[in-house]
Structure formats: C-alpha cells, structure tokens
Coordinates of C-alpha atoms and ligand atoms in Angstrom, one line a residue:
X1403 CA 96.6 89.2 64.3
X1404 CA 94.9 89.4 60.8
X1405 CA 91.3 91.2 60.6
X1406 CA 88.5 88.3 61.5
X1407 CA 87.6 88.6 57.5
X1408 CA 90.7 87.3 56.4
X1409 CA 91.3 84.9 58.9
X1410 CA 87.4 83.8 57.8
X1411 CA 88.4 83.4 54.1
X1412 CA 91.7 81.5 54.9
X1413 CA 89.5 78.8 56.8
X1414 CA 86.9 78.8 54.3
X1415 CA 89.0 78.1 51.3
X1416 CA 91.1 75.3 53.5
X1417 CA 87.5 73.9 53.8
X1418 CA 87.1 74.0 57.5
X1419 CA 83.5 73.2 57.9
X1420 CA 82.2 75.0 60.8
X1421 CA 83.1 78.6 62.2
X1422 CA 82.6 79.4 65.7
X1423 CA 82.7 83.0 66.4
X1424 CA 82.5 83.9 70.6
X1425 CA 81.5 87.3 70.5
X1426 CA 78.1 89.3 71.8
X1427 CA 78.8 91.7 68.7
X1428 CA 76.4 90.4 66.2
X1429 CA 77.1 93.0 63.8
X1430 CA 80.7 93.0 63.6
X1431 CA 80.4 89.2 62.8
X1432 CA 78.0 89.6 60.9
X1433 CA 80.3 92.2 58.5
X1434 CA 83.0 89.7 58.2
X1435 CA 80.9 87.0 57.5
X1436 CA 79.5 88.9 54.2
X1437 CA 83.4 90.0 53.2
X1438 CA 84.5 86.5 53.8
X1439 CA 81.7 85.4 51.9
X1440 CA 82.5 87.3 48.6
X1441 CA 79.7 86.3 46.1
X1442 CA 78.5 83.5 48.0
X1443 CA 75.2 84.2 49.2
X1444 CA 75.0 84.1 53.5
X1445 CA 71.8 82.3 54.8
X1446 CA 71.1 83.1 58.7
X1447 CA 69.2 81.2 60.8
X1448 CA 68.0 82.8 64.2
X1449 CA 65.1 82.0 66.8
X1450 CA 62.4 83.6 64.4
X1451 CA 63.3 81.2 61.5
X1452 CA 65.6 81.5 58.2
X1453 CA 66.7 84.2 56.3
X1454 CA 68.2 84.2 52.8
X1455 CA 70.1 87.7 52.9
X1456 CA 70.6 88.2 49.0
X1457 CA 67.3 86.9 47.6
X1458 CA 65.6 88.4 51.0
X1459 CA 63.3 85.6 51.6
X1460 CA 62.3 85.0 54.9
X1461 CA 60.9 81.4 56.0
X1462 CA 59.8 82.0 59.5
X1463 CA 59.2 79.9 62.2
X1464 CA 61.6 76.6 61.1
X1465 CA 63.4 75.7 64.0
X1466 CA 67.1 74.7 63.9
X1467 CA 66.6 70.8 63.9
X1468 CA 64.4 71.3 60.8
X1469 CA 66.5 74.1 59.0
X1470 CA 69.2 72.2 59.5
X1471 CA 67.5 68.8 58.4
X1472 CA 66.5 70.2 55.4
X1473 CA 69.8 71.4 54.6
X1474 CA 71.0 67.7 55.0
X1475 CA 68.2 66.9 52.8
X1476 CA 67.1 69.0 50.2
X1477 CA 65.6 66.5 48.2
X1478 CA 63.0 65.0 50.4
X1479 CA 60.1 66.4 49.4
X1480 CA 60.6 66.0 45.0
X1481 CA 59.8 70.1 45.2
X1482 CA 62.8 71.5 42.8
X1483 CA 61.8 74.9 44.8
X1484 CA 62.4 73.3 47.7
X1485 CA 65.5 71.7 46.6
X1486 CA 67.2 75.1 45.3
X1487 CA 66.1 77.0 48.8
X1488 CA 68.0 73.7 50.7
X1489 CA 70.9 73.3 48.6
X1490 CA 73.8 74.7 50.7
X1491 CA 76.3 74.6 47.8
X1492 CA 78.4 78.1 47.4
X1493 CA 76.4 79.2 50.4
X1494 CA 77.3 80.6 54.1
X1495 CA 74.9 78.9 56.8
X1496 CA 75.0 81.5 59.8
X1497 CA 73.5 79.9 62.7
X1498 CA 72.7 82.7 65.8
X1499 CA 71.0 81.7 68.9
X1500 CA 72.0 78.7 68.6
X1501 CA 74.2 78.0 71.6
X1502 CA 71.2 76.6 73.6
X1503 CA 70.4 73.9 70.6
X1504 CA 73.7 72.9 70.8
X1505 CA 73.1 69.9 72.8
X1506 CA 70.6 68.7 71.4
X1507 CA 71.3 64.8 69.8
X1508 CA 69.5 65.9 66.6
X1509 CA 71.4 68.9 65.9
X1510 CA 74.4 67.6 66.4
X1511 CA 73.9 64.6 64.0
X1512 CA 72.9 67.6 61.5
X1513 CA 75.8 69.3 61.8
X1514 CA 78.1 66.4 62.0
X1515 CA 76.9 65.0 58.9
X1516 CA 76.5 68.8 56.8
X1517 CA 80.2 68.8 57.9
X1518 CA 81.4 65.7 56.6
X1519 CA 79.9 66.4 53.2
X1520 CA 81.6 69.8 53.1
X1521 CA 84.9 67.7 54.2
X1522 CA 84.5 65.5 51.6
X1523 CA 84.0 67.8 48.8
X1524 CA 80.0 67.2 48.1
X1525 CA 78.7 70.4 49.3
X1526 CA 81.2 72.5 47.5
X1527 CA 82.0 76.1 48.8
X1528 CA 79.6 75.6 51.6
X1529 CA 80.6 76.7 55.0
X1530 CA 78.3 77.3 58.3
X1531 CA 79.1 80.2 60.7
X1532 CA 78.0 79.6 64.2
X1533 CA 78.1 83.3 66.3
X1534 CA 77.3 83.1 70.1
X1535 CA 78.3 84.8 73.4
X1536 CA 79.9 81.9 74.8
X1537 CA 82.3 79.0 73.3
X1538 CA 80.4 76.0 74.2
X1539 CA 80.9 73.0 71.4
X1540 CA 80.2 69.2 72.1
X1541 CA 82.6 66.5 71.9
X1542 CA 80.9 64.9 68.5
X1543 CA 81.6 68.2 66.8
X1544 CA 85.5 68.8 68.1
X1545 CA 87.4 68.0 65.2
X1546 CA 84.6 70.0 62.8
X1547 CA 84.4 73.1 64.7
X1548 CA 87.4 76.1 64.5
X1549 CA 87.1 78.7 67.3
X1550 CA 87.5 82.2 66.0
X1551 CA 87.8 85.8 67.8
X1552 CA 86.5 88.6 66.8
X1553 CA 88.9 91.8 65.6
X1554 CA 88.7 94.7 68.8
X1555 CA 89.1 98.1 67.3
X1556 CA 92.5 99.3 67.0
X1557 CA 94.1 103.2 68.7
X1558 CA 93.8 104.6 65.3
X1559 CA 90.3 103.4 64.1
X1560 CA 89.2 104.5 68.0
X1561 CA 90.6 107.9 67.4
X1562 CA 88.7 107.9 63.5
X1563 CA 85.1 107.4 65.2
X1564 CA 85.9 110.1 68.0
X1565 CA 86.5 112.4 65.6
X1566 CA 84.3 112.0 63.3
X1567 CA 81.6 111.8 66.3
X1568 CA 83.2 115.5 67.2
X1569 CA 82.7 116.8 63.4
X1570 CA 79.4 115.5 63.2
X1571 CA 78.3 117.0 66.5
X1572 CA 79.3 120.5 65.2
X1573 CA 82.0 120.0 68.0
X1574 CA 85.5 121.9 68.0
X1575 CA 88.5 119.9 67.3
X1576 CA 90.0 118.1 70.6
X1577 CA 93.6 118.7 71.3
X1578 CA 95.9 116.1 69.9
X1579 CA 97.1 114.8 73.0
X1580 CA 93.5 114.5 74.9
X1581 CA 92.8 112.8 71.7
X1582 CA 95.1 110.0 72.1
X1583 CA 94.7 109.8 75.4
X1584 CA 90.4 109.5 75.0
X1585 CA 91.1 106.4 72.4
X1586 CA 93.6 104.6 74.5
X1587 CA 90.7 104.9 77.3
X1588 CA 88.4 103.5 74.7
X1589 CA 90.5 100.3 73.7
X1590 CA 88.9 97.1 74.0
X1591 CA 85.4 98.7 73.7
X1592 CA 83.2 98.2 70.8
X1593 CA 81.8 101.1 68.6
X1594 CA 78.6 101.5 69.9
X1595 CA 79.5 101.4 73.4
X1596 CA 82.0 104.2 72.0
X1597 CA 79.4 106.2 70.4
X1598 CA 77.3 105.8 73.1
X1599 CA 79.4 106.9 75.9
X1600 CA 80.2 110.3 74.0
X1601 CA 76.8 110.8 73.6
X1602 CA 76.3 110.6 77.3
X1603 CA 79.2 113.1 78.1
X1604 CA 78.3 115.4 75.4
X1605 CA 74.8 115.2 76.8
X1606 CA 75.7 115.9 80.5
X1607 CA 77.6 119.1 80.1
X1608 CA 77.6 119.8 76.7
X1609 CA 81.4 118.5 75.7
X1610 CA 84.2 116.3 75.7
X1611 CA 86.4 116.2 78.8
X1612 CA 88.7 114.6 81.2
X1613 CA 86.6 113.8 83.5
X1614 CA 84.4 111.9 80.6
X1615 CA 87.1 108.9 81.1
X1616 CA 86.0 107.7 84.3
X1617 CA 82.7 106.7 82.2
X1618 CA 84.7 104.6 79.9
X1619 CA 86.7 103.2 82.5
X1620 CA 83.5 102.0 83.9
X1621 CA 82.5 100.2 80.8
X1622 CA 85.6 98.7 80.6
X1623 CA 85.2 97.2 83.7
X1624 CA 81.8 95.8 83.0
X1625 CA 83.4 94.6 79.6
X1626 CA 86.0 92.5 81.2
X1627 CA 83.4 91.3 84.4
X1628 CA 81.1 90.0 81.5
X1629 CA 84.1 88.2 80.1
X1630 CA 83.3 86.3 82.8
X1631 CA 87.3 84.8 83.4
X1632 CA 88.5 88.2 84.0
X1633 CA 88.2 91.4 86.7
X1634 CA 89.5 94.5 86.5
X1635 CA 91.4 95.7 89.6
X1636 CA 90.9 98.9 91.5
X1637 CA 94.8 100.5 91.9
X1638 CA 95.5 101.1 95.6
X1639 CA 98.5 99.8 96.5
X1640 CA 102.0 102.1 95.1
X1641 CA 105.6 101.2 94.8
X1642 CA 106.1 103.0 97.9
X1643 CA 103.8 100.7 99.9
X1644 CA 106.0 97.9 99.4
X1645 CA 108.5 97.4 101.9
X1646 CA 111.8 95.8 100.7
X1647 CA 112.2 93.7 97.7
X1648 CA 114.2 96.7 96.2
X1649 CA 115.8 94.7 93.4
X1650 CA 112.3 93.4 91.6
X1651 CA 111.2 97.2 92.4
X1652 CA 113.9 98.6 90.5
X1653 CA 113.5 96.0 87.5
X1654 CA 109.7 97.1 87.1
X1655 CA 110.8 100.8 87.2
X1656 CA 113.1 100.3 84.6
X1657 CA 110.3 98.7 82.3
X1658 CA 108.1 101.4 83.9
X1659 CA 110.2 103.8 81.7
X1660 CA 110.3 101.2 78.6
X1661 CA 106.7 101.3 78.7
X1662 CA 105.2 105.3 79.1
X1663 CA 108.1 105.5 76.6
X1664 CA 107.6 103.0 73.7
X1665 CA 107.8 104.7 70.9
X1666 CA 111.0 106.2 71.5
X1667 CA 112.6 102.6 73.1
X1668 CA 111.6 100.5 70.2
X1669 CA 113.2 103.5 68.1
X1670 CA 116.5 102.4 70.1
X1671 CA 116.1 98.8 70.0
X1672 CA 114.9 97.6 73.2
X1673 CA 112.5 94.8 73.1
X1674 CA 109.0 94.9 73.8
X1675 CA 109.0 94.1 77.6
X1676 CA 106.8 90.3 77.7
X1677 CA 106.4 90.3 81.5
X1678 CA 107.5 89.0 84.8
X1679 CA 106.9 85.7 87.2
X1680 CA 107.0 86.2 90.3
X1681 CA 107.6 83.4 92.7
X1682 CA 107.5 82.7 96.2
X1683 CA 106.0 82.5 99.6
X1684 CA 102.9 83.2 100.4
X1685 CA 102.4 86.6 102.1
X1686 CA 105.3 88.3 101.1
X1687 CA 104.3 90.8 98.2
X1688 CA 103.7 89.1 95.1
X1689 CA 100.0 90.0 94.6
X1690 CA 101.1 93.5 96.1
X1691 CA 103.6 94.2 93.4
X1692 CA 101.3 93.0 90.4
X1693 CA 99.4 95.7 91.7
X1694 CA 102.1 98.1 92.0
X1695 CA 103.4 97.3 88.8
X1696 CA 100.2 98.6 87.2
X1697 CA 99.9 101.6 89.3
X1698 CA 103.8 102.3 88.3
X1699 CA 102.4 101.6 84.4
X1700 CA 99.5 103.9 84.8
X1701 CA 97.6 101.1 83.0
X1702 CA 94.7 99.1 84.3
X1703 CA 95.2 95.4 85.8
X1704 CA 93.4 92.8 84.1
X1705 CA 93.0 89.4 86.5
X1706 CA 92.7 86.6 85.2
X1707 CA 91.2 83.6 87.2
X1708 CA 92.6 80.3 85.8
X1709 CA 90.2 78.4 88.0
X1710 CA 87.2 79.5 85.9
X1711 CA 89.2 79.3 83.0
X1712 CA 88.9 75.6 82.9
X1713 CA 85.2 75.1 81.2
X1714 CA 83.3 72.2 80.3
X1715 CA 83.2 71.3 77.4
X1716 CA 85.9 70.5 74.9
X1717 CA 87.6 73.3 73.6
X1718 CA 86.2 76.3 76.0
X1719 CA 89.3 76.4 78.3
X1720 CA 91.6 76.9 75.4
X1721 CA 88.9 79.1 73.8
X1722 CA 88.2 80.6 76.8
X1723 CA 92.2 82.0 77.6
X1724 CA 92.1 83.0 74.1
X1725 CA 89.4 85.2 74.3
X1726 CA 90.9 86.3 77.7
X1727 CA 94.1 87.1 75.7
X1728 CA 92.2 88.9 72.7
X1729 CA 90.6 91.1 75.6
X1730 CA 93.8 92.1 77.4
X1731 CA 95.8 92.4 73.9
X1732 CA 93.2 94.9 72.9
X1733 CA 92.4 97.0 75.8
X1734 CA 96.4 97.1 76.4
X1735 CA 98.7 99.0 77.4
X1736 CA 97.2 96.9 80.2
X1737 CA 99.0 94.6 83.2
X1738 CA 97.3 90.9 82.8
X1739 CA 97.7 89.3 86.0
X1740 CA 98.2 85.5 86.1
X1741 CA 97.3 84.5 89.6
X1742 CA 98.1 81.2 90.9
X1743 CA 99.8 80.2 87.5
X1744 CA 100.7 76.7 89.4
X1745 CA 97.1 75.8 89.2
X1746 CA 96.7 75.7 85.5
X1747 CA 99.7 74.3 85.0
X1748 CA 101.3 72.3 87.6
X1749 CA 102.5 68.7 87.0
X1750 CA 102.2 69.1 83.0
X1751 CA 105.3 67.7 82.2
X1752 CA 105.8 65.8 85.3
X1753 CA 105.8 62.0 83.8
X1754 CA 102.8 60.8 82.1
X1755 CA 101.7 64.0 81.2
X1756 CA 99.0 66.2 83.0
X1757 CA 95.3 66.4 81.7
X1758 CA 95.1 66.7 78.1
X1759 CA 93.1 70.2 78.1
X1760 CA 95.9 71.5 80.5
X1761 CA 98.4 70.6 78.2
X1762 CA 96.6 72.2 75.1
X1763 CA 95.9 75.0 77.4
X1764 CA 99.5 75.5 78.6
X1765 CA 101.0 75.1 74.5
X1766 CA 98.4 78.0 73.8
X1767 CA 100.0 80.4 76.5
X1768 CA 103.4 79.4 75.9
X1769 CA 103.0 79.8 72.5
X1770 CA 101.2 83.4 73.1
X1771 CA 104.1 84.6 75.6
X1772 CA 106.5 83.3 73.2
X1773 CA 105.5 85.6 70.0
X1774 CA 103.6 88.5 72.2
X1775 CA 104.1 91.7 70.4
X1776 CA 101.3 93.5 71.8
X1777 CA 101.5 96.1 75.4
X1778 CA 99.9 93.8 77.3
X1779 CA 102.4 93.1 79.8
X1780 CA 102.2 89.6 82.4
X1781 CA 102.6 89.2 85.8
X1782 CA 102.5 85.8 86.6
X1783 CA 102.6 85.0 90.7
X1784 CA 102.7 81.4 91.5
X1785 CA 103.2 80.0 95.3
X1786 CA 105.1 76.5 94.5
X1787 CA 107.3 76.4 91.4
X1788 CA 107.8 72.9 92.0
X1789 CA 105.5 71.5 89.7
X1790 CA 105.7 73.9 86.7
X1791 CA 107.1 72.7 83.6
X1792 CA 110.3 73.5 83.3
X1793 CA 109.7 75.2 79.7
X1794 CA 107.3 77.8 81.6
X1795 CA 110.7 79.1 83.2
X1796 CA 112.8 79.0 80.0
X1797 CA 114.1 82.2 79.3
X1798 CA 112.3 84.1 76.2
X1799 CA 108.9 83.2 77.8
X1800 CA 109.1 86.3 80.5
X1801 CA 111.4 88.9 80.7
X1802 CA 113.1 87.8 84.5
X1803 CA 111.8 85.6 86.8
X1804 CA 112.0 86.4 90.7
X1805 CA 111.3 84.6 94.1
X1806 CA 110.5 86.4 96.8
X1807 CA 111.0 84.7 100.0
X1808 CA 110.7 86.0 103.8
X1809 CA 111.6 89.7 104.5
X1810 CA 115.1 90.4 106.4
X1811 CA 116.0 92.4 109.2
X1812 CA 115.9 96.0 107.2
X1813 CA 112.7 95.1 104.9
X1814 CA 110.9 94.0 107.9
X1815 CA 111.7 97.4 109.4
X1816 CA 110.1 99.1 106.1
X1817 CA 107.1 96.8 106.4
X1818 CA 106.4 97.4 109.9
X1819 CA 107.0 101.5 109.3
X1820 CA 104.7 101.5 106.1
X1821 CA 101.5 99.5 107.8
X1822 CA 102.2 101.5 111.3
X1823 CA 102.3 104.8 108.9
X1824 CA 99.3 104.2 107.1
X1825 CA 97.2 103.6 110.0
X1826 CA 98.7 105.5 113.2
X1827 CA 101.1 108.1 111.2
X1828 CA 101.0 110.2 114.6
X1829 CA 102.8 107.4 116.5
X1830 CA 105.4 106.0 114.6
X1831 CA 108.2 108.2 115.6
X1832 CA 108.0 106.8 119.1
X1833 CA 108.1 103.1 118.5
X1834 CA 110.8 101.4 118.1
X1835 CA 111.0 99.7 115.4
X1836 CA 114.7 97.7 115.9
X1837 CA 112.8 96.1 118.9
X1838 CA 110.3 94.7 116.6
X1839 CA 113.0 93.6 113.9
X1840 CA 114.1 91.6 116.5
X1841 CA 111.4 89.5 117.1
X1842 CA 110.1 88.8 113.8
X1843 CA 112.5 86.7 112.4
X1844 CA 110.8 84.5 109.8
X1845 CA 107.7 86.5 109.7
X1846 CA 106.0 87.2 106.0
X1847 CA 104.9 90.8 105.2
X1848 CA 101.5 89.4 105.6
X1849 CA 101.9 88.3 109.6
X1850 CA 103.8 91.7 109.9
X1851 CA 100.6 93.8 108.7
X1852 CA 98.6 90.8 111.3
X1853 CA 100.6 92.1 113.6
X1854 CA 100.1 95.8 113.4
X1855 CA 96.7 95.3 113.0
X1856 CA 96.0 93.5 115.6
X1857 CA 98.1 95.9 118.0
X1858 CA 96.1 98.8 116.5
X1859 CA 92.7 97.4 117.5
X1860 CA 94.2 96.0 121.2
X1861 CA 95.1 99.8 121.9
X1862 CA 91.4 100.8 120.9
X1863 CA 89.6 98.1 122.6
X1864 CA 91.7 98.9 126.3
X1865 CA 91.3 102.4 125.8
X1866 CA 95.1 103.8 125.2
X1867 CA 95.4 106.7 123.4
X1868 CA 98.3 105.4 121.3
X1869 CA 100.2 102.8 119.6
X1870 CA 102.7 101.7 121.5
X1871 CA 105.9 99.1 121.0
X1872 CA 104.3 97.2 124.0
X1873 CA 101.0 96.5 122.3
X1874 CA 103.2 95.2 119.0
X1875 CA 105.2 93.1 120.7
X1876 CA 102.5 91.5 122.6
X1877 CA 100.8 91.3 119.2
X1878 CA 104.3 89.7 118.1
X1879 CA 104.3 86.9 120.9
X1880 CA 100.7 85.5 119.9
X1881 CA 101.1 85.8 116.4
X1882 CA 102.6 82.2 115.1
X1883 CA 105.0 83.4 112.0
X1884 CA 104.7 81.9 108.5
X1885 CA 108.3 80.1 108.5
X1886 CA 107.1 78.0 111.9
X1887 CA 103.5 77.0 109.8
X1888 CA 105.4 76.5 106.8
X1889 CA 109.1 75.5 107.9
X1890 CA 109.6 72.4 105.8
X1891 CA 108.1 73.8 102.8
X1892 CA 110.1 76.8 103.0
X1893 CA 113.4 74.9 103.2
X1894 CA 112.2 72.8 100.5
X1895 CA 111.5 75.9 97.9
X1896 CA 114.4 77.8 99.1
X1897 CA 116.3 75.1 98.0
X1898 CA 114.7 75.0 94.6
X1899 CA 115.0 78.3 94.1
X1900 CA 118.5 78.4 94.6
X1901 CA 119.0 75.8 92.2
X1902 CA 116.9 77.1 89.5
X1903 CA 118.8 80.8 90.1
X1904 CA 115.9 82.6 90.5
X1905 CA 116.6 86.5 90.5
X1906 CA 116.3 87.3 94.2
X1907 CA 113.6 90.1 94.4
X1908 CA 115.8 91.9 97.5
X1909 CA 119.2 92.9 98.0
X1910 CA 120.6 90.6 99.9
Ligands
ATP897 P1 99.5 84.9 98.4 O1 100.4 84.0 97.6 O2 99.0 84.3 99.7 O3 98.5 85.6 97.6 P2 101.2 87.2 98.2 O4 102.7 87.0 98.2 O5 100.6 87.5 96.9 O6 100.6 86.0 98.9 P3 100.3 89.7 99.1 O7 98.9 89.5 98.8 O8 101.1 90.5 98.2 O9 101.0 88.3 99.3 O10 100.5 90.2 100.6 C1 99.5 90.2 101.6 C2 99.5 91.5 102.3 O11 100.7 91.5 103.1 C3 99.6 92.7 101.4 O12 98.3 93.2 101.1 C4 100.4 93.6 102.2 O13 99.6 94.4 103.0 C5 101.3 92.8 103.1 N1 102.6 92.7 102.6 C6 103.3 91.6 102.1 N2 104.5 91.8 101.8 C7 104.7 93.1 102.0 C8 105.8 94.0 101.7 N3 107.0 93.6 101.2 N4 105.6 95.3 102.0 C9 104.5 95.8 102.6 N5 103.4 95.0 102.8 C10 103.5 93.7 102.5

C-alpha cells in the first residue's frame, strides 16, 4: 500500500472532497495531512476552536456548526477580513473531535454543501480532512466522504527507531538477530508506544532484553482489543494436541516451513502462502487447528469477529474490515482467524443478492485475499458451506480448502488418548482404548473430550482412585453423539462436500 501522504494527494488532486482518516494517532495524520497539503495552508478545527497553522491565528471558542457555517459563507458579514479568514480556497480544513458532531442535521448540511462546491469546481484546491478514532459517517455524506487508513510502521523503520533509541541512550549495540527479532515484536505498534516501552525496560533493569518482549506483546494485545473487531489469542493448543486430521496437519507444516523460511522460499519461487478454509462440522478441530497453525507459525493469532464487524452506519463495516486488515497486515507475520466466515457472507450470491453492505463487504475481502502480498496468513473456519458464494471457494482466493468431518476409528483413538493424557497421564496405559473406539461411532472430537471429562469428574465424585474404561464407557452411554443431533445435516454436507471436492483433512 502507498504511504497515507500519497494516497492523500492522489485524492486531493482527483477532487474527492472529504477525507476520513480512522486512526487515534493524531500526529501521524496530522504529518501527512501537511505533506499532502504542499503549499496549501492546513486550517484545524478542534473542540477549543480554529486554528490557522501557517499564519498561527487562533480563533477560539467557534464551534463546528459555526466554523463550518462560516466556511459556507464567508461573505456574510461584508468584513473583507472576515472573508479572507473564511475563504476555504487552496486550503486544507482538518476537522478533529468531530465524530460526536457528526450527526448533528446542521453539520451535515455544512459539509454536504462545502462538498458540492469543492465537486463542482467553486472552491478550488480545497479539501477537508476529518481524523477520528472510529469510522462513523451518515448516509447524506456517503458519496462525499473517502475512508482512509493510516500507514503502520514498517520492520525496517521499527528497527531505525530501536536503534537510534540504543545510541541515544549511550547503549551498546544489540546483536543483529535480537534486533530483528525486537522489531518484528514491535509491528503494528506506533512510535511512541515504541519509545515508550524501551524506556520502561531500560528503566527496569537497566537494558534491552528478551524478556522485554513480553511487554510489547502486551501492548499488542491491548492494540488489537481497542480495535474493537479483533482479539488476540493466547497459544495453548499444539499440533500434537490434535488427534487425527493428519493430512490438513501435514499441509500447514509444509507452509510452517514456507513461512519461518521466507526469504529463502520466495528466492526459489514458491508463492506467498494466502491461507486456508477450513470446513466442516462442528466440534471436530477446526478452531483447534487455527490455533495450532499459529503455534506451528510461532506468530500471534489475530480473531476476527465478523459479528461486530457489521456497524451502523454506512460505510463502517467495510471500513471497519479494512482497518481490521490494515492491523493484521501490519503486525504480520501474524495468523488472522476468520471465524464463522458463513455469517458474513452466507446467501450473497444466492438469487436476489444478499444485503448490499454484505455484498460490498464480501468484494472487499475477496478482493484483499485475491492480491494479499503481505505475511498475514488466513484461516477461515466456517460450519455450513452451503450458503457461501461459490467465488469464496474459487481457487486463487486460499491456498486449499479442507472439510473436516467426524473422526474414524484410529483418530478417535488419538482423541481419546490425547484428552485422557492431558488430564489422567498416570492411567492411560490401563484403559483400553479399542473398547472405546467401539462405541463412539459418529462422535465429534468435541463429545469425545465430553466424554473424558465427564468420566474424569464421575471417578472423583465416587471416590475411585483412577480412571477407568468403565467410568468412560458409562460416560459413552449417556453422552448423545453429534451425528444422532445432527444426522440429516451431516448427510446433507457430506454430500456437498463431496461434490465440491473438498480436500479431506484425514487420511482416509
Ligand atoms: P465449532 O464449529 O463448534 O467452533 P470446531 O470444529 O471449531 O467447532 P473445536 O473448537 O476445534 O471445534 O473443538 C472443540 C474441542 O473439541 C477442542 O477444544 C478440542 O478439545 C476437542 N477436539 C475436537 N477435535 C479434536 C481433535 N481432532 N483432536 C483433539 N481434540 C479435538
């Protein structure tokens, strides 16, 4: 993507009227603004009143219904001074705390009409600039208003601003590879947070270390919570917890290796891994291995919730998955988790078309998946495949696409022998296992970890001193399985998986 600047000045000089930058770094919009600005000079209007940032004059205490009236209006009071300060020709209007006037009838008729005269050619070389936290735009000012992101800092500039921190500390040189590894820590953070959380190590022991990450991690967390659309997951579950579904477990190793080694794979040709969907029934693994896959990637997992994606007004869903997308793409190498992809996106194409923000918001992630160059790499779980639109599962959006559908004989014996092991280690050589397999045909991964839970707690609760088979089987026998819940609807998918030739996540 090109630096916020440029992207600035490309919108300016097509004459786009209003700029809306969703960031809570003031100053880093405010930078861009003045480049994008070139001579022009940049007028701000904030809570305390107007600012004319070249000729320095302050008029305090206008509000934003009258600042912006008088922009619209320049002439009304015969005052030539008043005239010159109003006239918004070659000028930047940067409007800041503004998202709470937003609403208001009055401002929006102001903005509406200051944009239709910089349309139109009257105001020449005018442009206003609003900067908030949040996208929030009403429906009168759609077609006016172009949402922008702001530039996150890239591994090389991160690694300029450690160093230069390090020299101007009087610190010693950190070795090359800590280095790299510090700044990829740092990615996605802004400078001062940066600055800030060197100046916390530095002052807590007097340097620079490993153990210094863990603080960054933390504000990355509390970076992506305040995205609001997005968590960062803690990494428990391993490759080796999952039981079966050895084929999707040996594609993600593969692109495990593609991924610690990118430098060297790009060298030889092989494309940028995109990502992976993974479909199939519930309870089987798929949220597992989104997990796993980050633990295998030593990179963190991004979740992103599509449920809150969907905003209010016009224009925040779309903004708000961009943002989203900004985020991942700049604290990547990252995994970004699409959860429940089928409820953003089912029935789109389905006759009649789905909700027109849906479909906008579907084009933009398409389009994003499509021309993805950057590390951040997508797993996409989705219960019922039914309903999405059949260009989602075209090939050049995600790498492979995999169902996952109830364990067999052998992966149910893994599952029952991982959740016995984590829990009663001690015990598992003496059940037997095969006797279990038995009985849980058509039981998900999910009901088998029910199961051994529930045996665990009946051995505590009657006072045996071990797990036994007894106690799982009795677990077994009043434990319903998923495929008698869901029978037709697993026929039914089956089915559709089959047709669609799905890669089957096991061996078979
Ligand atoms: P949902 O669509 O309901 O979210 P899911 O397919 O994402 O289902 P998971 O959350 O991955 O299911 O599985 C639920 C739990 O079941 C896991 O936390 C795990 O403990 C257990 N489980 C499921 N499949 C397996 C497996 N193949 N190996 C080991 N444990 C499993």
């Amino acid at each position: 993507m090109k630096p916020l600047s440029e992207r600035m000045t490309l919108y300016m000089d097509a004459g786009f009227p209003i700029l809306y930058i969703a960031t809570f770094e003031e100053d880093k919009a405010d930078r861009a603004i003045e480049e994008a600005a070139g001579n022009r000079e940049v007028v701000e209007w904030n809570v305390r009143g107007l600012l004319f940032k070249q000729s320095k004059e302050k008029v305090d205490g206008v509000t934003l219904p009258e600042a912006l009236g008088n922009f619209a209006n320049p002439n009304q009071t015969g005052s030539e001074k008043f005239a010159a300060r109003y006239d918004l020709r070659r000028r930047v209007l940067v409007l800041k705390d503004a998202q709470q006037f937003l609403e208001a009838p009055d401002v929006v008729a102001q903005l509406k009409y200051l944009s239709e005269r910089i349309v139109s050619g009257q105001l020449t070389d005018a442009n206003i600039v609003i900067i908030a936290p949040r996208t929030c735009i009403p429906k009168e000012l759609e077609h006016y208003i172009t949402i922008l992101t702001v530039d996150y800092l890239s591994a090389e500039e991160i690694r300029k601003i450690i160093v230069r921190f390090c020299e101007e500390q009087g610190l010693d040189a950190l070795h090359e590879d800590f280095l790299r590894e510090l700044a990829l820590a740092f990615k996605g953070l802004p400078e001062f947070e940066i600055i800030n959380i060197l100046s916390l190590a530095l002052a807590d022991n007097g340097e620079i270390g490993r153990a210094d990450l863990a603080l960054s991690h933390e504000q990355k967390k509390q970076l992506v919570q305040k995205s609001g659309i997005m968590e960062m997951v803690p990494l428990k579950e391993r490759i080796e917890d999952i039981g079966g579904l050895e084929n999707l477990k040996a594609w993600l190793k593969q692109k495990a290796k593609v991924l610690k080694n990118i430098d060297k794979a790009e060298a030889f040709g092989v494309d940028l891994p995109k990502g992976v969907l993974i479909a199939g029934l519930p309870g089987c693994g798929k949220s597992l291995n989104a997990k796993a896959a980050a633990a295998l990637f030593e990179v963190p997992l991004l979740r992103l919730d599509m449920g809150r994606l969907m905003g209010k007004y016009v224009g925040e869903s779309e903004a708000n998955l961009r943002q989203a997308i900004a985020l991942a793409e700049a604290i990547s190498p990252c995994v970004l988790w699409i959860d429940e992809l089928e409820k953003a996106f089912a029935g789109i194409s389905s006759g009649g078309g789905g909700h027109e923000v849906t479909t906008r918001l579907f084009g933009t992630f398409l389009t994003w998946m499509q021309e993805k160059e950057g590390l951040a790499f997508v797993v996409a779980t989705a219960n019922n495949i039914e309903h999405l639109p059949p260009e989602l599962l075209r090939k050049g959006r995600f790498d492979e696409i995999f169902y996952v559908g109830l364990p067999n004989p052998q992966e149910r014996e893994k599952i029952f022998s991982i959740h016995i092991g984590k829990r009663r280690k001690k015990d598992l050589a003496g059940i037997d296992l095969s006797a279990l397999v038995k009985e849980t045909n058509g039981y998900s991964g999910s009901d088998i970890e029910g199961v051994v839970k529930d045996a665990i707690e009946a051995a505590f609760t009657q006072d045996k001193p071990k797990l036994t088979t007894e106690l799982l089987l009795s677990a077994i026998r009043s434990t319903a399985s998923l495929s008698e819940i869901m029978k037709e609807s697993i026929e039914k998918m089956a089915k559709v998986y089959q047709e669609r030739h799905f890669k089957n996540a096991s061996i078979s």
